[in-house]
Short mmCIF file of C-alpha atoms in Angstrom, two decimals:
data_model
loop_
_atom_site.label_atom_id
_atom_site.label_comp_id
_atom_site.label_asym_id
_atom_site.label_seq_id
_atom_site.Cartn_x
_atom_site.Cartn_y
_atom_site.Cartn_z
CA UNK O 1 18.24 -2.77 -16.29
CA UNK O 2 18.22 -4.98 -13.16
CA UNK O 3 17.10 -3.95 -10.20
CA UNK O 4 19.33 -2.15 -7.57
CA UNK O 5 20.47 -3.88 -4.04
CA UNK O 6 21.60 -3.41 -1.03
CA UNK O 7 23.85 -5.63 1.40
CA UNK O 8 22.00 -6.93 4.40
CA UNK O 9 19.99 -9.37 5.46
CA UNK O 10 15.93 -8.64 6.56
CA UNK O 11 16.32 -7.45 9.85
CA UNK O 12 20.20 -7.30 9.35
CA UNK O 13 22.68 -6.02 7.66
CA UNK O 14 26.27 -6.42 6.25
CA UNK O 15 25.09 -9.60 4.48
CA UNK O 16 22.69 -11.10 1.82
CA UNK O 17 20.23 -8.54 -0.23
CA UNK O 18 18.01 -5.87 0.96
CA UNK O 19 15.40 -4.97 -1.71
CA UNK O 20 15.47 -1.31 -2.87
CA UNK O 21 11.48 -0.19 -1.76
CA UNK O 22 10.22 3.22 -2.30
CA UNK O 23 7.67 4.96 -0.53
CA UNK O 24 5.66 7.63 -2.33
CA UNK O 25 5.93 10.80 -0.26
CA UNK O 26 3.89 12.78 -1.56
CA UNK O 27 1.90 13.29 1.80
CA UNK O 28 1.25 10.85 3.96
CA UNK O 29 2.51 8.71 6.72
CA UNK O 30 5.73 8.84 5.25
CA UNK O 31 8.20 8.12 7.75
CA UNK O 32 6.17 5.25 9.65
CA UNK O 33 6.16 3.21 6.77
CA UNK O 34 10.28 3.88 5.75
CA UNK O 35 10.86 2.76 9.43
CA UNK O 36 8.28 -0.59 9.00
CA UNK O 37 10.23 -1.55 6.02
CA UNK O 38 13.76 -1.30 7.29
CA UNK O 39 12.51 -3.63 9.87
CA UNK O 40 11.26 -6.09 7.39
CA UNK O 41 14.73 -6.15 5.66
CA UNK O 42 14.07 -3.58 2.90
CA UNK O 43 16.33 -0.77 2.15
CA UNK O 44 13.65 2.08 2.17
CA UNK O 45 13.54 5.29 0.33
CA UNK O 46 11.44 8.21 -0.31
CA UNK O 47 9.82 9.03 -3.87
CA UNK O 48 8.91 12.13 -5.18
CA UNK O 49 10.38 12.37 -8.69
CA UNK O 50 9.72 10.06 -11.85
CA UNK O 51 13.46 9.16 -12.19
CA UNK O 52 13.94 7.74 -8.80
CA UNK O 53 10.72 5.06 -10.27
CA UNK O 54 13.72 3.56 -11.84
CA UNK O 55 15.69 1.09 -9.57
CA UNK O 56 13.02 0.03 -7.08
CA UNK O 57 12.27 -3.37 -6.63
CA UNK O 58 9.04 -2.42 -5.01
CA UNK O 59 6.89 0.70 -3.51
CA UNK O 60 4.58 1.61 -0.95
CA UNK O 61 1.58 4.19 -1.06
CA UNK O 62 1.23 5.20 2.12
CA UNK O 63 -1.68 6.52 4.04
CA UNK O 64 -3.05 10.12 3.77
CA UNK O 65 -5.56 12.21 1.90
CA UNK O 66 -6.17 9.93 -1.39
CA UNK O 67 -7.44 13.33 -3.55
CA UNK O 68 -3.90 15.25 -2.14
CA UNK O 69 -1.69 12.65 -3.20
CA UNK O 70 -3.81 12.42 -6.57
CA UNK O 71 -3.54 15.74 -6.83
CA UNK O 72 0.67 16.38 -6.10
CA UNK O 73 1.81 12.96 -8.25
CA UNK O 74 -0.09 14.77 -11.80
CA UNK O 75 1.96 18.22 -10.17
CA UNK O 76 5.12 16.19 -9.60
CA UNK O 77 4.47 14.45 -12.94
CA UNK O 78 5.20 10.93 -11.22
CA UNK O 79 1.42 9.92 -11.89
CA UNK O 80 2.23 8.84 -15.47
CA UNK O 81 5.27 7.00 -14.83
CA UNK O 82 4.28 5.26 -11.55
CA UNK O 83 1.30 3.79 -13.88
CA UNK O 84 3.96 2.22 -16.13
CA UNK O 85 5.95 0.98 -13.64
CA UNK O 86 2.93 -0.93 -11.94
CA UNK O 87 1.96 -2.07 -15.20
CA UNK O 88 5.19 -3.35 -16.21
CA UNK O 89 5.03 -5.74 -12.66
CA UNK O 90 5.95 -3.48 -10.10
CA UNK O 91 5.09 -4.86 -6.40
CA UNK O 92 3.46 -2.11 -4.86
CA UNK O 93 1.61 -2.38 -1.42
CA UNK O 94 -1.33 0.75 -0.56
CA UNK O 95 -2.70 1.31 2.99
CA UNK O 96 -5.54 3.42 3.39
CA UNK O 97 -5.88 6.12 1.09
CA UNK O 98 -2.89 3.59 -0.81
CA UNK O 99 -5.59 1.50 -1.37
CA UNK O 100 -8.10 3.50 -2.89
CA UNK O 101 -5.11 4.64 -5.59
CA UNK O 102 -4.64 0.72 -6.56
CA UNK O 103 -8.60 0.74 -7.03
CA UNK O 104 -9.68 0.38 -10.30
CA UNK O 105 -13.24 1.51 -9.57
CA UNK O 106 -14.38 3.78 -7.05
CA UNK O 107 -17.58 4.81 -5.35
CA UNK O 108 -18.24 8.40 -3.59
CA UNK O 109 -15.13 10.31 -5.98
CA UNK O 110 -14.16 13.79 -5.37
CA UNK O 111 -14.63 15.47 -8.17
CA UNK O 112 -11.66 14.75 -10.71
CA UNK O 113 -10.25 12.15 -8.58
CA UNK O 114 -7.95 9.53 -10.38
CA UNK O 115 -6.36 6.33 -9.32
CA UNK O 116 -3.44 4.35 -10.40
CA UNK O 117 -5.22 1.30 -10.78
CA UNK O 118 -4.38 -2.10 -10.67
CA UNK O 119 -6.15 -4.00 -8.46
CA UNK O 120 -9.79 -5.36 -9.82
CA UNK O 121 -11.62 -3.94 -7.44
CA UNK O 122 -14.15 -1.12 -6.33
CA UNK O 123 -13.51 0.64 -3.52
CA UNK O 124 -15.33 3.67 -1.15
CA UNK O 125 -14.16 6.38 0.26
CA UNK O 126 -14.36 6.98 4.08
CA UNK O 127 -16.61 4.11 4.20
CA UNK O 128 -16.33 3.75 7.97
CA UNK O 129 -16.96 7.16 8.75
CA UNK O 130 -15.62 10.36 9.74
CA UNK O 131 -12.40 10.64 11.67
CA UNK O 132 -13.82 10.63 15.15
CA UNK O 133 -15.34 7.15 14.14
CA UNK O 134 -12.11 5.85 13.90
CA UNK O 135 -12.00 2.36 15.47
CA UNK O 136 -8.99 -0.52 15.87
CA UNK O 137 -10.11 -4.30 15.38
CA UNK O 138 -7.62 -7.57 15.44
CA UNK O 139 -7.90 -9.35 12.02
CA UNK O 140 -6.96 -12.36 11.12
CA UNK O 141 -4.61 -11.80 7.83
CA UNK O 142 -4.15 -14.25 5.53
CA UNK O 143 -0.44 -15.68 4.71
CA UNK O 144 0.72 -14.28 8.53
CA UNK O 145 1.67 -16.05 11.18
CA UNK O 146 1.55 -15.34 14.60
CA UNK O 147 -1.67 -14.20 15.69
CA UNK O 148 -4.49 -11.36 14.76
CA UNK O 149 -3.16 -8.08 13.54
CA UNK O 150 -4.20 -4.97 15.53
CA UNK O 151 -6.19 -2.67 12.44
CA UNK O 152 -6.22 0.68 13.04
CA UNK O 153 -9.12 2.13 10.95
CA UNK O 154 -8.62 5.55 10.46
CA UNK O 155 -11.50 7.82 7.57
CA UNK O 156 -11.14 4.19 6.06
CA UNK O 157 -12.39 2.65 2.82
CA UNK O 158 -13.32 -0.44 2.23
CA UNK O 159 -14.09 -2.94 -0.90
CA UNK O 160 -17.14 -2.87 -2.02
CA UNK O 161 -16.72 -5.37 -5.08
CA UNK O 162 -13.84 -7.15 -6.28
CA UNK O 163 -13.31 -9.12 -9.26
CA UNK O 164 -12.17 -13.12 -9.80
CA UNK O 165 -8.53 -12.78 -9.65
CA UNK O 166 -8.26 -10.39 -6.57
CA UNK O 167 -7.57 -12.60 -2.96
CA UNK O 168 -9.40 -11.39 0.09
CA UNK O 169 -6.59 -11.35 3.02
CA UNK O 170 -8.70 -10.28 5.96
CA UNK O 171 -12.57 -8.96 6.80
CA UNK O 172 -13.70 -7.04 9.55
CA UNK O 173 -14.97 -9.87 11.94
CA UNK O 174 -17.17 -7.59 14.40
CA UNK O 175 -19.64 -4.71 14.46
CA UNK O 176 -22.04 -2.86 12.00
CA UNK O 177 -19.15 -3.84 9.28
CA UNK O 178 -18.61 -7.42 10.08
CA UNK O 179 -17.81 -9.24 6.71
CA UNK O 180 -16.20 -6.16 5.00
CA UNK O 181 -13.09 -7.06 2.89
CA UNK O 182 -10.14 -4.58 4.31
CA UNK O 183 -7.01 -5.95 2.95
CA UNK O 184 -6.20 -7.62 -0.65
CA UNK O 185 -3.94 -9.12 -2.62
CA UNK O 186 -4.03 -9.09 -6.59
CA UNK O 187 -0.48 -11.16 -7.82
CA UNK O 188 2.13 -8.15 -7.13
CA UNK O 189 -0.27 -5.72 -5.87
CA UNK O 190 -1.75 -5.71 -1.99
CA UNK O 191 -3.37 -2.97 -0.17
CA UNK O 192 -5.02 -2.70 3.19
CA UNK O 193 -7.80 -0.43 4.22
CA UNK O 194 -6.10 0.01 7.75
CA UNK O 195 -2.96 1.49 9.03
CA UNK O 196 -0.54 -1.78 9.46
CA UNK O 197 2.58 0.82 10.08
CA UNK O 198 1.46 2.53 13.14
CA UNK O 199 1.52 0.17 15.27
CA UNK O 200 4.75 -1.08 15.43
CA UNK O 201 3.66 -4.74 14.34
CA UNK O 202 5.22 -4.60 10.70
CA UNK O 203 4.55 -8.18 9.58
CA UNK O 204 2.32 -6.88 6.74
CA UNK O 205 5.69 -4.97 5.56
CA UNK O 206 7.06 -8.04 6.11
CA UNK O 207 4.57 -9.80 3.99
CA UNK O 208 4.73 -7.67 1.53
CA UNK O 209 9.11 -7.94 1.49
CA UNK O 210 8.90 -11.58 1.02
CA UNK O 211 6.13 -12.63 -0.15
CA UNK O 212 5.91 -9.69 -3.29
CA UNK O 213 8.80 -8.10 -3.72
CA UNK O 214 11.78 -10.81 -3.50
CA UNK O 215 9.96 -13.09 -5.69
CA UNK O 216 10.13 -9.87 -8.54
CA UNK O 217 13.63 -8.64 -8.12
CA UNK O 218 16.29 -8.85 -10.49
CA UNK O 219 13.98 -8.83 -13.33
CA UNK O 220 15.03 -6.90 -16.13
CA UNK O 221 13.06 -3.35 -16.83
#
């Protein structure tokens, strides 16, 4: 089955294709990251059930408590199916607790914590520190124009080891944590350790739009 479009252009609409992108919600920062992707020309929908898996052309897993989310996809039996669909090639972008579910390897695990997997990579929980050591940084990103991003670092991970194939986008360039890798990319997969759709710059979505997911639509399931 092909994937499923919509009519408008990024940033438009009425014209051209907007790629069908889900966002897992679940629990989260749900609605910050619908509204990012709209902007970057996507047609954005919520996820919560393993059928609506079927027509994206991409998803996002958003920010949030990474054991919660864990926890609620196994309850809303999308866990199994999400895996699949990842396998299979689909583009999927995590922020945050997003990217500790792409993690193949983790450090510091709740107990019974699962990921999703995907990326080649090992990853820590709430490596910078409790929430009130929350912290924003400009990075510079790799394949974005247009200046540093402003990172917001909220109970962040970070990588801690990543293997050959996986791309390091940006480090943190200042502090006690200078020369951590924050944000990733691993052929369809990407994932940041900050908060890209909080802050009303959404050229990561955008990134992601372009750069991921148009280059993967219309393949056949």
């Amino acid at each position: 089955m092909t994937a499923r479009r919509l009519g408008g252009e990024p940033g438009g609409q009425g014209a051209g294709d907007r790629p069908l992108v889900g966002v897992l919600a679940l629990q989260g920062d749900v609605r910050e990251h619908l509204a990012a992707l709209r902007d970057a020309g996507a047609e954005a929908v919520p996820v919560r059930r393993p059928e609506e898996l079927e027509p994206l052309d991409g998803i996002v897993l958003p920010g949030g408590e990474s054991t919660t989310i864990d926890k609620l996809a196994r309850i809303f039996e999308v866990r199994e199916p999400l895996i699949k669909r990842l396998e299979s090639g689909l583009p999927a972008f995590g922020s945050c607790a997003g990217m500790i579910l792409l993690a193949d390897r983790l450090v510091d695990t709740a107990p019974g914590q699962q990921t999703l997997g995907g990326i080649d990579m090992t990853v820590r929980r709430n490596a910078f520190g409790r929430q009130v050591e929350s912290f924003e940084e400009d990075l510079q990103v790799g394949g974005l124009e247009g200046g540093p991003v402003r990172a917001v670092f909220i109970r962040a991970p970070w990588v801690e080891d990543l293997g050959d194939g996986v791309d390091v986008l940006a480090r943190v360039e200042h502090g006690p944590a200078a020369g951590r890798v924050v944000a990733v990319r691993q052929g369809h997969l990407m994932a940041t350790s900050f908060h890209p759709e909080i802050t009303g710059d959404h050229r990561v979505h955008r990134y992601f739009v372009e750069e991921l997911v148009r280059p993967a639509g219309g393949d056949e399931r």
